[in-house]
Amino acid sequence: MSIQYEVEQLADSYGVADSFPKDFGYGEEEADIEDSPSPSDSKPRILLMGLRRSGKSSIQKVVFHKMSPNETLFLESTNKIYKDDISSSSFVNFQIWDFPGQVDFLDPTFDYEMIFRGTGALIFVIDAQDDYVEALGRLHLTVSRAYRVNPEINFEVFIHKVDGLSDDHKIETQRDIHQRANDDLADASLEKLHLSFYLTSIYDHSIFEAFSKVVQKLIPQLPTLENLLNIFISNSGIEKAFLFDVVSKIYIATDSSPVDMQSYELCCDMIDVVIDVSCIYGLREDGSGSAYDKESMAIIKLNNTTVLYLKEVTKFLALVCILREESFERKGLIDYNFHCFRKAIHEVFEVGVSTQRPTGTQAVGSPCNKAVALNGTPRNTV
């Protein structure tokens, strides 16, 4: 059974569906270390906070700058706020602010109200291999101050460097930190403040999955994306599908079935293989071109009758599917459904942009107006 999304013909800028236009907010890349405000400061922020040497900068470099985990051993300790706008190379349209461990909230020169007011998520990193009593005290001080300024912040706790712990020790450490942190909040009458906890390490895929969960909470179109993925896989014989940010390997959406860590790792490894092979064989003789473009597509058949199928959605996003060989025999149907799915993805995000524009104005190079449902979800018939 095929999927037909009833949407108007996309404008010329979407004819090849190779990227979102600049209207989607993808600006110039910057690494702003100054404390003075800039136009890009208006973007939603993800704050990385924690004690010194807890692994904050290593997380940022591994996830968003493809640094090898072993190379992070040579990173210097952060001594000032580092602002990293990764939106020009990633779908994740946020700023990552890496805070030094010695930030003093009582310092009158530290305007924490300004910082927390524009924050979407606050990630507090705790070194699980160290004594975390001091870290828990700093966590409570940080989240309580931030909550009073902006109750809408998502508070995330990364229990980091768990690669050196046994499975039983990991569970016990997470339970202990969870209990102590919530007891501190209850004592301060902050029961409404919710903390999410993740076990992470830069030496496996746990840090990418944790960051995926953090980013998903900041994407307003997430329910629509999940619904589109559910429709796509149910009509294509696909077992699992992820919508990946190619650069960071963060999945911004998946279908409603539970996420299996092994499946996620397979999809991440497939993206690495596709990009690495494309860098060797996919560029022109003069070295020009892109390792990932609208022609990017890959099929990997495993020895257990499982097929991994990757297709380009935009220059930032890829759809990676897991299915059985017998289902892949209907590749024509899958490709047609994917074409409808990709058009719907563009439609969803174009509606999101148009609702943010002032009435009566239209940005240069933006697509024409389109007929879509009021909630931004393309109408579909199955």
PDB file of C-alpha atoms in Angstrom, residues 113-245:
ATOM      1  CA  GLU A 113      19.231  35.842  34.465  1.00  0.00           C
ATOM      2  CA  MET A 114      20.079  36.896  30.918  1.00  0.00           C
ATOM      3  CA  ILE A 115      21.671  33.511  30.208  1.00  0.00           C
ATOM      4  CA  PHE A 116      18.910  31.333  31.641  1.00  0.00           C
ATOM      5  CA  ARG A 117      16.107  33.408  30.128  1.00  0.00           C
ATOM      6  CA  GLY A 118      16.992  32.313  26.587  1.00  0.00           C
ATOM      7  CA  THR A 119      17.897  28.712  27.386  1.00  0.00           C
ATOM      8  CA  GLY A 120      16.065  25.699  26.017  1.00  0.00           C
ATOM      9  CA  ALA A 121      17.984  22.959  27.840  1.00  0.00           C
ATOM     10  CA  LEU A 122      20.534  22.866  30.632  1.00  0.00           C
ATOM     11  CA  ILE A 123      22.823  19.824  30.647  1.00  0.00           C
ATOM     12  CA  PHE A 124      24.708  19.266  33.889  1.00  0.00           C
ATOM     13  CA  VAL A 125      27.608  16.826  33.541  1.00  0.00           C
ATOM     14  CA  ILE A 126      28.673  14.715  36.548  1.00  0.00           C
ATOM     15  CA  ASP A 127      31.857  12.641  36.511  1.00  0.00           C
ATOM     16  CA  ALA A 128      30.713   9.199  37.650  1.00  0.00           C
ATOM     17  CA  GLN A 129      34.297   8.097  38.352  1.00  0.00           C
ATOM     18  CA  ASP A 130      34.875  10.904  40.863  1.00  0.00           C
ATOM     19  CA  ASP A 131      33.343  11.792  44.213  1.00  0.00           C
ATOM     20  CA  TYR A 132      30.116  13.496  43.147  1.00  0.00           C
ATOM     21  CA  VAL A 133      29.086  15.077  46.467  1.00  0.00           C
ATOM     22  CA  GLU A 134      30.385  18.506  45.402  1.00  0.00           C
ATOM     23  CA  ALA A 135      28.875  18.034  41.943  1.00  0.00           C
ATOM     24  CA  LEU A 136      25.435  17.373  43.461  1.00  0.00           C
ATOM     25  CA  GLY A 137      25.712  20.587  45.488  1.00  0.00           C
ATOM     26  CA  ARG A 138      26.593  22.566  42.358  1.00  0.00           C
ATOM     27  CA  LEU A 139      23.786  20.826  40.434  1.00  0.00           C
ATOM     28  CA  HIS A 140      21.221  21.905  43.019  1.00  0.00           C
ATOM     29  CA  LEU A 141      22.493  25.499  43.056  1.00  0.00           C
ATOM     30  CA  THR A 142      22.495  25.677  39.257  1.00  0.00           C
ATOM     31  CA  VAL A 143      19.082  24.206  38.518  1.00  0.00           C
ATOM     32  CA  SER A 144      17.353  26.060  41.363  1.00  0.00           C
ATOM     33  CA  ARG A 145      18.684  29.403  40.121  1.00  0.00           C
ATOM     34  CA  ALA A 146      17.796  28.562  36.520  1.00  0.00           C
ATOM     35  CA  TYR A 147      14.293  27.320  37.402  1.00  0.00           C
ATOM     36  CA  ARG A 148      13.409  30.537  39.208  1.00  0.00           C
ATOM     37  CA  VAL A 149      14.441  32.551  36.149  1.00  0.00           C
ATOM     38  CA  ASN A 150      12.950  30.258  33.493  1.00  0.00           C
ATOM     39  CA  PRO A 151      10.701  27.353  34.577  1.00  0.00           C
ATOM     40  CA  GLU A 152      10.432  26.178  30.954  1.00  0.00           C
ATOM     41  CA  ILE A 153      14.047  24.969  30.797  1.00  0.00           C
ATOM     42  CA  ASN A 154      14.560  21.226  30.301  1.00  0.00           C
ATOM     43  CA  PHE A 155      16.996  20.028  32.966  1.00  0.00           C
ATOM     44  CA  GLU A 156      19.187  17.097  31.906  1.00  0.00           C
ATOM     45  CA  VAL A 157      21.836  15.327  33.974  1.00  0.00           C
ATOM     46  CA  PHE A 158      24.567  13.381  32.183  1.00  0.00           C
ATOM     47  CA  ILE A 159      26.172  10.835  34.514  1.00  0.00           C
ATOM     48  CA  HIS A 160      29.347  10.782  32.463  1.00  0.00           C
ATOM     49  CA  LYS A 161      32.461   8.617  32.049  1.00  0.00           C
ATOM     50  CA  VAL A 162      30.582   5.426  32.889  1.00  0.00           C
ATOM     51  CA  ASP A 163      32.722   3.426  30.435  1.00  0.00           C
ATOM     52  CA  GLY A 164      35.060   2.579  33.330  1.00  0.00           C
ATOM     53  CA  LEU A 165      32.279   1.208  35.565  1.00  0.00           C
ATOM     54  CA  SER A 166      30.718  -2.234  35.729  1.00  0.00           C
ATOM     55  CA  ASP A 167      27.035  -2.608  34.830  1.00  0.00           C
ATOM     56  CA  ASP A 168      26.039  -3.027  38.479  1.00  0.00           C
ATOM     57  CA  HIS A 169      28.101   0.010  39.486  1.00  0.00           C
ATOM     58  CA  LYS A 170      26.463   2.088  36.725  1.00  0.00           C
ATOM     59  CA  ILE A 171      22.976   1.267  37.965  1.00  0.00           C
ATOM     60  CA  GLU A 172      23.896   1.888  41.599  1.00  0.00           C
ATOM     61  CA  THR A 173      25.561   5.237  40.752  1.00  0.00           C
ATOM     62  CA  GLN A 174      22.558   6.404  38.740  1.00  0.00           C
ATOM     63  CA  ARG A 175      20.155   5.378  41.502  1.00  0.00           C
ATOM     64  CA  ASP A 176      22.219   7.175  44.159  1.00  0.00           C
ATOM     65  CA  ILE A 177      22.584  10.402  42.164  1.00  0.00           C
ATOM     66  CA  HIS A 178      18.893  10.349  41.215  1.00  0.00           C
ATOM     67  CA  GLN A 179      17.852   9.896  44.854  1.00  0.00           C
ATOM     68  CA  ARG A 180      20.147  12.551  46.298  1.00  0.00           C
ATOM     69  CA  ALA A 181      19.368  15.156  43.642  1.00  0.00           C
ATOM     70  CA  ASN A 182      15.610  14.773  44.011  1.00  0.00           C
ATOM     71  CA  ASP A 183      15.843  14.782  47.812  1.00  0.00           C
ATOM     72  CA  ASP A 184      17.673  18.121  47.621  1.00  0.00           C
ATOM     73  CA  LEU A 185      14.931  19.522  45.380  1.00  0.00           C
ATOM     74  CA  ALA A 186      12.218  18.281  47.730  1.00  0.00           C
ATOM     75  CA  ASP A 187      13.951  19.910  50.709  1.00  0.00           C
ATOM     76  CA  ALA A 188      13.941  23.200  48.771  1.00  0.00           C
ATOM     77  CA  SER A 189      10.235  22.839  47.860  1.00  0.00           C
ATOM     78  CA  LEU A 190      11.099  22.441  44.169  1.00  0.00           C
ATOM     79  CA  GLU A 191       9.152  19.228  43.534  1.00  0.00           C
ATOM     80  CA  LYS A 192       7.869  20.586  40.205  1.00  0.00           C
ATOM     81  CA  LEU A 193      11.419  20.801  38.856  1.00  0.00           C
ATOM     82  CA  HIS A 194      12.005  17.643  36.809  1.00  0.00           C
ATOM     83  CA  LEU A 195      15.466  16.214  36.188  1.00  0.00           C
ATOM     84  CA  SER A 196      16.175  13.647  33.467  1.00  0.00           C
ATOM     85  CA  PHE A 197      19.167  11.348  33.983  1.00  0.00           C
ATOM     86  CA  TYR A 198      21.337   9.622  31.361  1.00  0.00           C
ATOM     87  CA  LEU A 199      24.364   7.320  31.604  1.00  0.00           C
ATOM     88  CA  THR A 200      26.866   8.566  29.028  1.00  0.00           C
ATOM     89  CA  SER A 201      30.340   7.990  27.640  1.00  0.00           C
ATOM     90  CA  ILE A 202      32.151   9.450  24.634  1.00  0.00           C
ATOM     91  CA  TYR A 203      33.627   6.008  23.917  1.00  0.00           C
ATOM     92  CA  ASP A 204      30.312   4.491  22.784  1.00  0.00           C
ATOM     93  CA  HIS A 205      27.027   5.681  21.300  1.00  0.00           C
ATOM     94  CA  SER A 206      25.401   6.521  24.646  1.00  0.00           C
ATOM     95  CA  ILE A 207      26.369  10.196  24.413  1.00  0.00           C
ATOM     96  CA  PHE A 208      24.741  10.498  20.986  1.00  0.00           C
ATOM     97  CA  GLU A 209      21.537   8.861  22.150  1.00  0.00           C
ATOM     98  CA  ALA A 210      21.391  11.077  25.248  1.00  0.00           C
ATOM     99  CA  PHE A 211      21.909  14.222  23.170  1.00  0.00           C
ATOM    100  CA  SER A 212      19.222  12.969  20.775  1.00  0.00           C
ATOM    101  CA  LYS A 213      16.710  12.860  23.629  1.00  0.00           C
ATOM    102  CA  VAL A 214      17.738  16.372  24.725  1.00  0.00           C
ATOM    103  CA  VAL A 215      17.398  17.864  21.240  1.00  0.00           C
ATOM    104  CA  GLN A 216      14.078  16.154  20.525  1.00  0.00           C
ATOM    105  CA  LYS A 217      12.463  17.976  23.445  1.00  0.00           C
ATOM    106  CA  LEU A 218      13.390  21.280  21.762  1.00  0.00           C
ATOM    107  CA  ILE A 219      11.872  20.464  18.349  1.00  0.00           C
ATOM    108  CA  PRO A 220       8.242  21.677  18.251  1.00  0.00           C
ATOM    109  CA  GLN A 221       7.509  19.584  15.148  1.00  0.00           C
ATOM    110  CA  LEU A 222       8.494  16.319  16.876  1.00  0.00           C
ATOM    111  CA  PRO A 223       4.944  14.840  17.157  1.00  0.00           C
ATOM    112  CA  THR A 224       4.357  15.525  13.468  1.00  0.00           C
ATOM    113  CA  LEU A 225       7.678  13.942  12.491  1.00  0.00           C
ATOM    114  CA  GLU A 226       6.921  10.843  14.548  1.00  0.00           C
ATOM    115  CA  ASN A 227       3.483  10.578  12.962  1.00  0.00           C
ATOM    116  CA  LEU A 228       4.948  10.828   9.454  1.00  0.00           C
ATOM    117  CA  LEU A 229       7.521   8.138  10.280  1.00  0.00           C
ATOM    118  CA  ASN A 230       4.793   5.859  11.673  1.00  0.00           C
ATOM    119  CA  ILE A 231       2.768   6.232   8.471  1.00  0.00           C
ATOM    120  CA  PHE A 232       5.853   5.635   6.334  1.00  0.00           C
ATOM    121  CA  ILE A 233       7.048   2.435   8.042  1.00  0.00           C
ATOM    122  CA  SER A 234       3.581   0.916   8.437  1.00  0.00           C
ATOM    123  CA  ASN A 235       2.961   1.146   4.688  1.00  0.00           C
ATOM    124  CA  SER A 236       6.455   0.137   3.594  1.00  0.00           C
ATOM    125  CA  GLY A 237       7.135  -3.007   5.607  1.00  0.00           C
ATOM    126  CA  ILE A 238       9.927  -1.315   7.596  1.00  0.00           C
ATOM    127  CA  GLU A 239      10.720  -2.370  11.146  1.00  0.00           C
ATOM    128  CA  LYS A 240      12.458   0.781  12.402  1.00  0.00           C
ATOM    129  CA  ALA A 241      13.295   4.208  10.975  1.00  0.00           C
ATOM    130  CA  PHE A 242      15.423   7.078  12.272  1.00  0.00           C
ATOM    131  CA  LEU A 243      15.626  10.641  10.989  1.00  0.00           C
ATOM    132  CA  PHE A 244      19.287  11.525  11.565  1.00  0.00           C
ATOM    133  CA  ASP A 245      21.231  14.749  11.677  1.00  0.00           C
TER     134      ASP A 245
END
